[in-house]
Short mmCIF file of C-alpha atoms and ligand atoms in Angstrom, two decimals:
data_model
loop_
_atom_site.label_atom_id
_atom_site.label_comp_id
_atom_site.label_asym_id
_atom_site.label_seq_id
_atom_site.Cartn_x
_atom_site.Cartn_y
_atom_site.Cartn_z
CA MET W 1 -48.17 -18.09 -5.78
CA SER W 2 -45.45 -19.44 -3.47
CA ASP W 3 -45.34 -18.22 0.13
CA THR W 4 -42.14 -16.32 -0.62
CA ASN W 5 -43.74 -14.43 -3.51
CA TYR W 6 -46.73 -13.65 -1.33
CA GLU W 7 -44.53 -12.33 1.49
CA LYS W 8 -42.31 -10.34 -0.89
CA THR W 9 -45.36 -8.71 -2.47
CA LEU W 10 -46.97 -7.87 0.86
CA ASP W 11 -43.68 -6.38 2.02
CA ILE W 12 -43.67 -4.08 -1.02
CA ILE W 13 -47.34 -3.13 -0.62
CA PHE W 14 -46.71 -2.09 2.97
CA GLY W 15 -43.30 -0.54 2.29
CA ARG W 16 -44.60 2.98 2.69
CA TRP W 17 -45.92 2.21 6.17
CA LYS W 18 -42.40 1.34 7.22
CA SER W 19 -40.82 4.45 5.76
CA GLN W 20 -43.55 6.67 7.25
CA ILE W 21 -43.06 5.11 10.69
CA LEU W 22 -39.35 5.83 10.33
CA TYR W 23 -40.08 9.37 9.13
CA ALA W 24 -42.21 10.00 12.20
CA GLY W 25 -39.42 8.73 14.46
CA VAL W 26 -36.85 10.98 12.79
CA THR W 27 -39.13 14.03 12.71
CA LEU W 28 -40.01 13.68 16.38
CA GLY W 29 -36.34 13.35 17.38
CA ILE W 30 -36.68 9.79 18.77
CA PHE W 31 -33.21 8.71 17.58
CA ASP W 32 -31.42 11.70 19.06
CA CYS W 33 -33.24 11.13 22.36
CA ALA W 34 -32.86 7.35 22.57
CA SER W 35 -29.64 5.99 23.92
CA SER W 36 -27.63 2.78 24.13
CA TYR W 37 -29.00 2.28 27.66
CA ALA W 38 -32.70 1.55 28.17
CA LYS W 39 -34.92 4.60 28.60
CA SER W 40 -38.55 4.49 29.61
CA THR W 41 -41.35 5.56 27.27
CA ALA W 42 -42.34 8.17 29.86
CA ASP W 43 -38.82 9.68 29.82
CA ILE W 44 -38.62 9.74 26.02
CA ALA W 45 -42.15 11.15 25.70
CA GLY W 46 -41.42 13.70 28.43
CA GLU W 47 -38.18 14.92 26.82
CA LEU W 48 -39.79 15.23 23.39
CA ASP W 49 -43.14 16.53 24.62
CA LEU W 50 -45.14 13.59 23.17
CA ASP W 51 -48.28 11.81 24.23
CA ASP W 52 -46.83 8.79 26.03
CA VAL W 53 -49.62 6.31 25.10
CA LEU W 54 -49.24 6.96 21.36
CA ALA W 55 -45.45 7.37 21.68
CA TYR W 56 -45.26 3.84 23.12
CA ARG W 57 -46.93 2.47 19.98
CA LEU W 58 -44.51 4.31 17.71
CA LEU W 59 -41.50 3.12 19.74
CA ARG W 60 -42.80 -0.45 19.59
CA ALA W 61 -43.25 -0.20 15.79
CA LEU W 62 -39.73 1.24 15.41
CA SER W 63 -38.45 -1.70 17.47
CA SER W 64 -40.29 -4.09 15.22
CA LEU W 65 -38.41 -2.55 12.28
CA GLY W 66 -35.05 -2.98 14.04
CA PHE W 67 -34.30 0.67 14.87
CA LEU W 68 -34.87 0.34 18.63
CA LYS W 69 -34.82 -2.53 21.09
CA GLU W 70 -37.85 -2.97 23.30
CA HIS W 71 -36.94 -4.35 26.71
CA PRO W 72 -39.32 -7.01 28.05
CA ASP W 73 -42.29 -5.89 30.14
CA ARG W 74 -40.80 -2.58 31.17
CA ARG W 75 -41.85 -0.23 28.36
CA GLU W 76 -38.20 0.69 27.98
CA PHE W 77 -36.29 1.18 24.75
CA SER W 78 -32.66 1.48 23.67
CA ILE W 79 -31.20 2.39 20.28
CA THR W 80 -29.80 -0.32 17.96
CA PRO W 81 -26.87 0.06 15.49
CA GLN W 82 -29.51 0.44 12.74
CA GLY W 83 -31.18 3.24 14.74
CA GLU W 84 -27.80 4.98 15.20
CA LEU W 85 -27.84 5.63 11.43
CA LEU W 86 -30.68 8.09 11.97
CA ARG W 87 -28.96 10.22 14.62
CA LYS W 88 -28.00 13.81 13.81
CA ASP W 89 -24.47 13.35 15.11
CA ASN W 90 -23.67 10.20 13.07
CA PRO W 91 -21.13 11.17 10.36
CA GLN W 92 -22.91 8.75 8.00
CA THR W 93 -26.39 9.80 9.02
CA LEU W 94 -29.38 8.89 6.86
CA ARG W 95 -31.56 11.39 8.73
CA GLY W 96 -31.54 13.98 5.92
CA VAL W 97 -32.42 11.37 3.28
CA THR W 98 -35.39 10.23 5.41
CA LEU W 99 -36.62 13.78 5.98
CA LEU W 100 -36.49 14.61 2.27
CA GLU W 101 -37.68 11.42 0.65
CA GLU W 102 -40.56 10.76 3.07
CA GLY W 103 -41.31 14.44 3.81
CA PRO W 104 -44.54 16.11 2.64
CA GLU W 105 -43.31 17.35 -0.75
CA HIS W 106 -41.79 14.11 -1.97
CA TYR W 107 -44.67 12.13 -0.48
CA ALA W 108 -47.16 14.24 -2.44
CA ILE W 109 -45.57 13.88 -5.88
CA TRP W 110 -45.71 10.08 -6.22
CA LYS W 111 -49.47 10.06 -6.70
CA HIS W 112 -48.94 11.54 -10.19
CA LEU W 113 -46.94 8.54 -11.43
CA PRO W 114 -49.72 6.67 -13.31
CA ALA W 115 -50.97 9.87 -15.01
CA MET W 116 -47.44 10.85 -16.08
CA ILE W 117 -46.88 7.48 -17.67
CA LYS W 118 -50.25 7.59 -19.43
CA GLU W 119 -49.66 11.09 -20.77
CA GLY W 120 -45.94 10.72 -21.54
CA LYS W 121 -45.08 13.83 -19.54
CA GLN W 122 -42.84 13.52 -16.50
CA ASN W 123 -42.04 15.88 -13.60
CA ALA W 124 -44.62 15.44 -10.85
CA PHE W 125 -43.02 18.29 -8.93
CA MET W 126 -44.30 20.70 -11.59
CA ARG W 127 -47.74 19.06 -11.53
CA GLU W 128 -48.03 19.28 -7.76
CA PHE W 129 -46.35 22.60 -6.98
CA GLY W 130 -46.19 24.48 -10.29
CA TYR W 131 -42.42 24.97 -10.00
CA LYS W 132 -39.39 22.94 -10.98
CA ILE W 133 -37.70 21.40 -7.94
CA PHE W 134 -34.78 23.86 -7.66
CA GLU W 135 -37.08 26.89 -8.08
CA TYR W 136 -39.43 25.49 -5.45
CA ARG W 137 -36.46 24.85 -3.13
CA ASP W 138 -35.16 28.37 -3.54
CA ARG W 139 -38.62 29.84 -2.77
CA ASN W 140 -39.18 27.63 0.28
CA PRO W 141 -36.28 27.93 2.73
CA ALA W 142 -37.58 25.18 5.05
CA TYR W 143 -37.66 22.70 2.15
CA GLY W 144 -34.28 24.10 1.01
CA GLU W 145 -32.73 23.29 4.36
CA VAL W 146 -34.08 19.73 4.28
CA PHE W 147 -32.93 19.37 0.64
CA ASN W 148 -29.37 20.48 1.45
CA GLN W 149 -29.23 18.24 4.54
CA ALA W 150 -30.39 15.33 2.39
CA MET W 151 -27.74 15.97 -0.26
CA SER W 152 -25.05 15.91 2.45
CA SER W 153 -26.68 12.83 3.93
CA TYR W 154 -26.59 11.05 0.53
CA SER W 155 -23.04 12.34 0.08
CA SER W 156 -21.90 10.95 3.40
CA ILE W 157 -22.13 7.53 1.73
CA GLN W 158 -21.65 8.41 -1.94
CA THR W 159 -18.46 10.43 -1.38
CA ASN W 160 -16.75 7.27 -0.08
CA TRP W 161 -17.82 5.35 -3.17
CA VAL W 162 -16.52 8.10 -5.48
CA LEU W 163 -13.20 8.35 -3.61
CA ASP W 164 -12.93 4.58 -3.74
CA ALA W 165 -13.71 4.44 -7.49
CA LEU W 166 -11.03 7.11 -8.10
CA ASP W 167 -8.54 5.54 -5.70
CA LYS W 168 -6.17 4.20 -8.38
CA TYR W 169 -6.59 7.22 -10.64
CA ASP W 170 -3.45 9.31 -11.21
CA PHE W 171 -4.16 12.80 -9.84
CA SER W 172 -0.58 14.07 -10.35
CA ASN W 173 -1.58 16.27 -13.33
CA ILE W 174 -4.72 17.56 -11.68
CA HIS W 175 -4.11 20.72 -9.69
CA ASP W 176 -7.55 22.22 -9.69
CA ILE W 177 -10.94 20.65 -9.86
CA CYS W 178 -14.40 22.16 -10.19
CA ASP W 179 -17.40 20.41 -8.63
CA ILE W 180 -20.35 21.49 -10.76
CA GLY W 181 -23.54 21.66 -8.70
CA GLY W 182 -21.39 20.60 -5.76
CA GLY W 183 -23.92 21.57 -3.08
CA ILE W 184 -22.31 22.68 0.17
CA GLY W 185 -19.03 20.96 -0.73
CA HIS W 186 -19.11 17.48 0.78
CA LEU W 187 -17.50 15.67 -2.17
CA LEU W 188 -15.05 18.42 -3.09
CA GLY W 189 -13.98 18.95 0.55
CA ASN W 190 -13.20 15.25 0.91
CA LEU W 191 -11.35 15.12 -2.43
CA LEU W 192 -9.20 18.05 -1.24
CA ILE W 193 -8.45 16.23 2.03
CA LYS W 194 -7.32 13.15 0.09
CA TYR W 195 -5.28 15.10 -2.49
CA PRO W 196 -3.44 17.92 -0.66
CA HIS W 197 -1.83 19.29 -3.86
CA VAL W 198 -5.28 20.01 -5.38
CA SER W 199 -7.38 23.18 -5.04
CA GLY W 200 -11.03 23.33 -5.92
CA THR W 201 -14.14 25.30 -6.67
CA VAL W 202 -17.76 24.47 -6.04
CA LEU W 203 -20.03 25.98 -8.70
CA GLU W 204 -23.54 26.30 -7.27
CA LEU W 205 -26.71 28.34 -7.36
CA LYS W 206 -26.70 31.36 -5.07
CA ALA W 207 -29.49 30.06 -2.80
CA VAL W 208 -27.36 27.04 -1.83
CA ILE W 209 -24.11 28.82 -1.04
CA SER W 210 -25.37 32.13 0.34
CA ASN W 211 -25.82 30.61 3.81
CA LYS W 212 -22.13 30.56 4.70
CA LYS W 213 -22.72 28.70 7.96
CA GLN W 214 -23.86 25.61 6.03
CA LEU W 215 -20.75 25.40 3.80
CA LEU W 216 -18.47 22.51 4.65
CA ALA W 217 -15.01 23.62 3.45
CA SER W 218 -14.00 25.24 6.73
CA LYS W 219 -15.53 22.41 8.82
CA LEU W 220 -13.42 19.95 6.78
CA GLY W 221 -10.32 22.12 7.21
CA VAL W 222 -9.78 22.86 3.50
CA SER W 223 -11.12 26.43 3.23
CA GLU W 224 -7.76 27.78 2.00
CA ARG W 225 -7.93 25.52 -1.07
CA CYS W 226 -11.67 25.61 -1.66
CA SER W 227 -13.81 28.40 -3.05
CA TYR W 228 -17.51 28.65 -3.79
CA ILE W 229 -18.72 30.37 -6.95
CA ASP W 230 -22.30 31.41 -7.45
CA GLY W 231 -23.02 30.46 -11.06
CA ASP W 232 -25.32 28.66 -13.47
CA MET W 233 -23.97 25.59 -15.23
CA PHE W 234 -26.21 26.29 -18.25
CA THR W 235 -24.85 29.79 -18.79
CA ASN W 236 -21.97 30.44 -21.11
CA GLY W 237 -18.91 31.81 -19.31
CA GLU W 238 -19.94 30.84 -15.76
CA ILE W 239 -17.89 27.61 -15.54
CA PRO W 240 -14.38 28.28 -14.19
CA PHE W 241 -11.20 27.02 -15.87
CA ALA W 242 -9.94 23.79 -14.19
CA ASP W 243 -7.88 20.69 -14.92
CA ALA W 244 -10.82 18.47 -14.01
CA TYR W 245 -14.57 18.74 -13.51
CA ILE W 246 -16.71 16.50 -11.39
CA MET W 247 -20.49 16.24 -11.30
CA LYS W 248 -22.15 13.98 -8.79
CA MET W 249 -25.87 13.34 -9.11
CA ILE W 250 -26.25 16.20 -11.58
CA LEU W 251 -26.98 14.76 -15.02
CA HIS W 252 -29.69 12.43 -13.68
CA ASP W 253 -31.71 15.58 -12.80
CA TRP W 254 -31.97 16.63 -16.45
CA SER W 255 -33.33 15.50 -19.84
CA ASP W 256 -30.93 14.46 -22.62
CA GLU W 257 -31.21 17.90 -24.28
CA GLU W 258 -30.49 19.67 -20.98
CA CYS W 259 -27.52 17.35 -20.29
CA VAL W 260 -26.04 18.10 -23.72
CA SER W 261 -26.43 21.79 -22.98
CA ILE W 262 -24.59 21.48 -19.61
CA LEU W 263 -21.84 19.23 -21.01
CA SER W 264 -21.33 21.46 -24.05
CA ASN W 265 -21.02 24.46 -21.77
CA VAL W 266 -18.35 22.69 -19.68
CA TYR W 267 -16.61 21.68 -22.93
CA ARG W 268 -16.50 25.30 -24.18
CA SER W 269 -15.24 26.63 -20.83
CA SER W 270 -12.51 24.07 -20.15
CA PRO W 271 -8.87 23.72 -21.24
CA LYS W 272 -7.83 21.19 -23.89
CA HIS W 273 -6.38 18.79 -21.33
CA ALA W 274 -9.52 18.83 -19.13
CA ARG W 275 -10.92 15.62 -17.66
CA LEU W 276 -14.53 15.13 -16.74
CA PHE W 277 -15.83 12.79 -14.02
CA ILE W 278 -19.52 11.98 -13.90
CA ALA W 279 -20.68 10.16 -10.75
CA GLU W 280 -24.10 8.59 -11.19
CA HIS W 281 -26.13 5.45 -10.64
CA VAL W 282 -25.41 3.54 -13.84
CA VAL W 283 -28.27 1.32 -14.98
CA PRO W 284 -27.15 -2.28 -15.65
CA GLY W 285 -28.63 -4.60 -18.25
CA PRO W 286 -32.02 -6.33 -18.29
CA GLY W 287 -32.75 -8.83 -15.57
CA GLU W 288 -30.28 -7.33 -13.12
CA ILE W 289 -31.91 -6.12 -9.92
CA HIS W 290 -30.51 -2.65 -9.23
CA PHE W 291 -31.43 0.41 -7.16
CA SER W 292 -30.88 2.66 -10.22
CA LYS W 293 -34.04 1.21 -11.80
CA LEU W 294 -36.07 2.49 -8.82
CA PHE W 295 -34.20 5.79 -8.55
CA ASP W 296 -35.08 6.33 -12.20
CA ILE W 297 -38.79 6.44 -11.27
CA HIS W 298 -37.98 8.89 -8.49
CA MET W 299 -36.28 11.08 -11.11
CA MET W 300 -39.42 10.83 -13.25
CA CYS W 301 -41.34 12.27 -10.30
CA VAL W 302 -38.96 15.01 -9.14
CA ALA W 303 -37.62 16.45 -12.38
CA SER W 304 -37.03 16.10 -16.11
CA GLY W 305 -34.17 13.64 -15.61
CA LYS W 306 -33.59 9.89 -15.65
CA GLU W 307 -31.03 7.24 -14.80
CA ARG W 308 -28.95 6.07 -17.75
CA ASN W 309 -26.77 3.16 -18.83
CA ILE W 310 -23.17 3.47 -20.00
CA ASP W 311 -24.10 3.72 -23.68
CA GLU W 312 -26.47 6.59 -22.91
CA TYR W 313 -23.80 8.48 -20.93
CA SER W 314 -21.27 7.82 -23.64
CA SER W 315 -23.69 9.20 -26.23
CA LEU W 316 -24.33 12.36 -24.17
CA LEU W 317 -20.57 12.91 -23.93
CA GLN W 318 -20.15 12.42 -27.67
CA GLN W 319 -23.01 14.79 -28.54
CA SER W 320 -21.31 17.55 -26.52
CA GLY W 321 -17.78 17.12 -27.87
CA TRP W 322 -16.38 14.84 -25.13
CA LYS W 323 -14.89 11.39 -25.58
CA TYR W 324 -15.87 8.54 -23.26
CA ILE W 325 -12.75 6.97 -21.71
CA GLN W 326 -13.78 4.51 -19.00
CA THR W 327 -16.10 3.72 -16.11
CA LEU W 328 -14.52 3.39 -12.69
CA HIS W 329 -16.23 1.26 -10.04
CA SER W 330 -16.11 1.39 -6.29
CA HIS W 331 -14.90 -1.86 -4.78
CA GLN W 332 -16.99 -1.31 -1.69
CA GLN W 333 -19.72 -3.93 -1.76
CA SER W 334 -22.51 -1.42 -1.30
CA GLY W 335 -21.15 0.98 -3.99
CA LEU W 336 -24.21 1.95 -6.00
CA ILE W 337 -22.68 4.68 -8.11
CA ASP W 338 -19.92 4.61 -10.71
CA VAL W 339 -17.61 7.27 -12.05
CA ILE W 340 -17.53 7.82 -15.82
CA GLU W 341 -14.45 9.54 -17.18
CA GLY W 342 -14.45 11.73 -20.27
CA CYS W 343 -11.78 13.79 -22.00
CA LYS W 344 -11.78 16.33 -24.82
CA LEU W 345 -11.54 15.00 -28.37
C1 SAM Z 1 -29.12 16.43 -6.85
S1 SAM Z 1 -28.23 17.79 -6.23
C2 SAM Z 1 -26.59 17.12 -6.12
C3 SAM Z 1 -25.69 17.94 -5.23
C4 SAM Z 1 -24.28 17.38 -5.07
N1 SAM Z 1 -23.56 17.27 -6.32
C5 SAM Z 1 -24.35 16.04 -4.39
O1 SAM Z 1 -24.14 15.02 -5.02
O2 SAM Z 1 -24.67 16.02 -3.17
C6 SAM Z 1 -28.13 18.84 -7.64
C7 SAM Z 1 -27.42 20.16 -7.36
O3 SAM Z 1 -27.37 20.92 -8.58
C8 SAM Z 1 -27.52 22.27 -8.24
N2 SAM Z 1 -27.98 23.00 -9.44
C9 SAM Z 1 -29.21 22.95 -10.00
N3 SAM Z 1 -29.27 23.74 -11.08
C10 SAM Z 1 -28.05 24.31 -11.19
C11 SAM Z 1 -27.50 25.25 -12.12
N4 SAM Z 1 -28.24 25.71 -13.13
N5 SAM Z 1 -26.21 25.62 -11.96
C12 SAM Z 1 -25.47 25.14 -10.93
N6 SAM Z 1 -25.94 24.25 -10.01
C13 SAM Z 1 -27.21 23.84 -10.14
C14 SAM Z 1 -28.56 22.25 -7.16
O4 SAM Z 1 -28.57 23.45 -6.41
C15 SAM Z 1 -28.16 21.02 -6.36
O5 SAM Z 1 -27.32 21.35 -5.29
#
């Protein structure tokens, strides 16, 4: 084995150490306490009520990962641009993603991966907790809060990619848009900011939208054009009439049969001229290194879903009455999700 292969493999083996060190830093509030000027370990530990001997070791490890800078010989630390990404007040914060993906629930489910693959039965969330993820979330408000924060945290990056992918799209005939499973409204709110002639509706489960303080429409200044409907995307008659429908990170949560059921329901509820936009990680061909191939395993653990390639999305559309039109890509270099457009046959 070459040295590079050896190093790459070791880096993967110890990957979880890194993400757990980061998780500890985020959970303890290190990044909201640290500052661009150097602060002593004693001050940080004092403000956060931590043991300063063990806190020093965590701060040093976080510095080794590039999130903090350790100042020579003085046991002082300042935050780096990479560390800024974990602050609560950063508009593009990755704090929520860290808290969800390395938190106790998601940590616990991965151990079921080998058994699932042996037995051909996915959904480690069910194995570990006895509930599907959204039921578990709605029964556990603390997890629910972390889940919603994480969705907004993911959205703080993904929304830009979706807006970018749709940038050249002609919105002149779209006057209302429904974001199905739109969470607290990050994507829809930003679409409404960009297209002032459009109004919109977020269709979501009651548990997500009942906490009015969390909803983003008023914070984004679009509350007059944005409404929230408590509804179930699987249930006939609960999808509102709109010129266009968007679903971001929805279909990857569900099996093919469940996706056909959702898409058929949207088909039945929508006008003839309706357009459908599906924003997802799209799996590229063999040999191409892509995050979607890892996210797919995460989906195997958390739910009944999976990541799909274009042909698979096109087939789901076809099975539910829709016609595949095109796939729109973000031109931003880091854009990891695409937007698939469908129309009615
Ligand atoms: C992976 S999250 C994506 C949220 C949002 N679209 C985003 O990209 O941030 C999936 C969303 O689907 C919602 N959801 C799950 N089952 C649903 C149902 N039956 N009807 C409506 N929404 C549902 C969940 O509450 C959750 O907010």
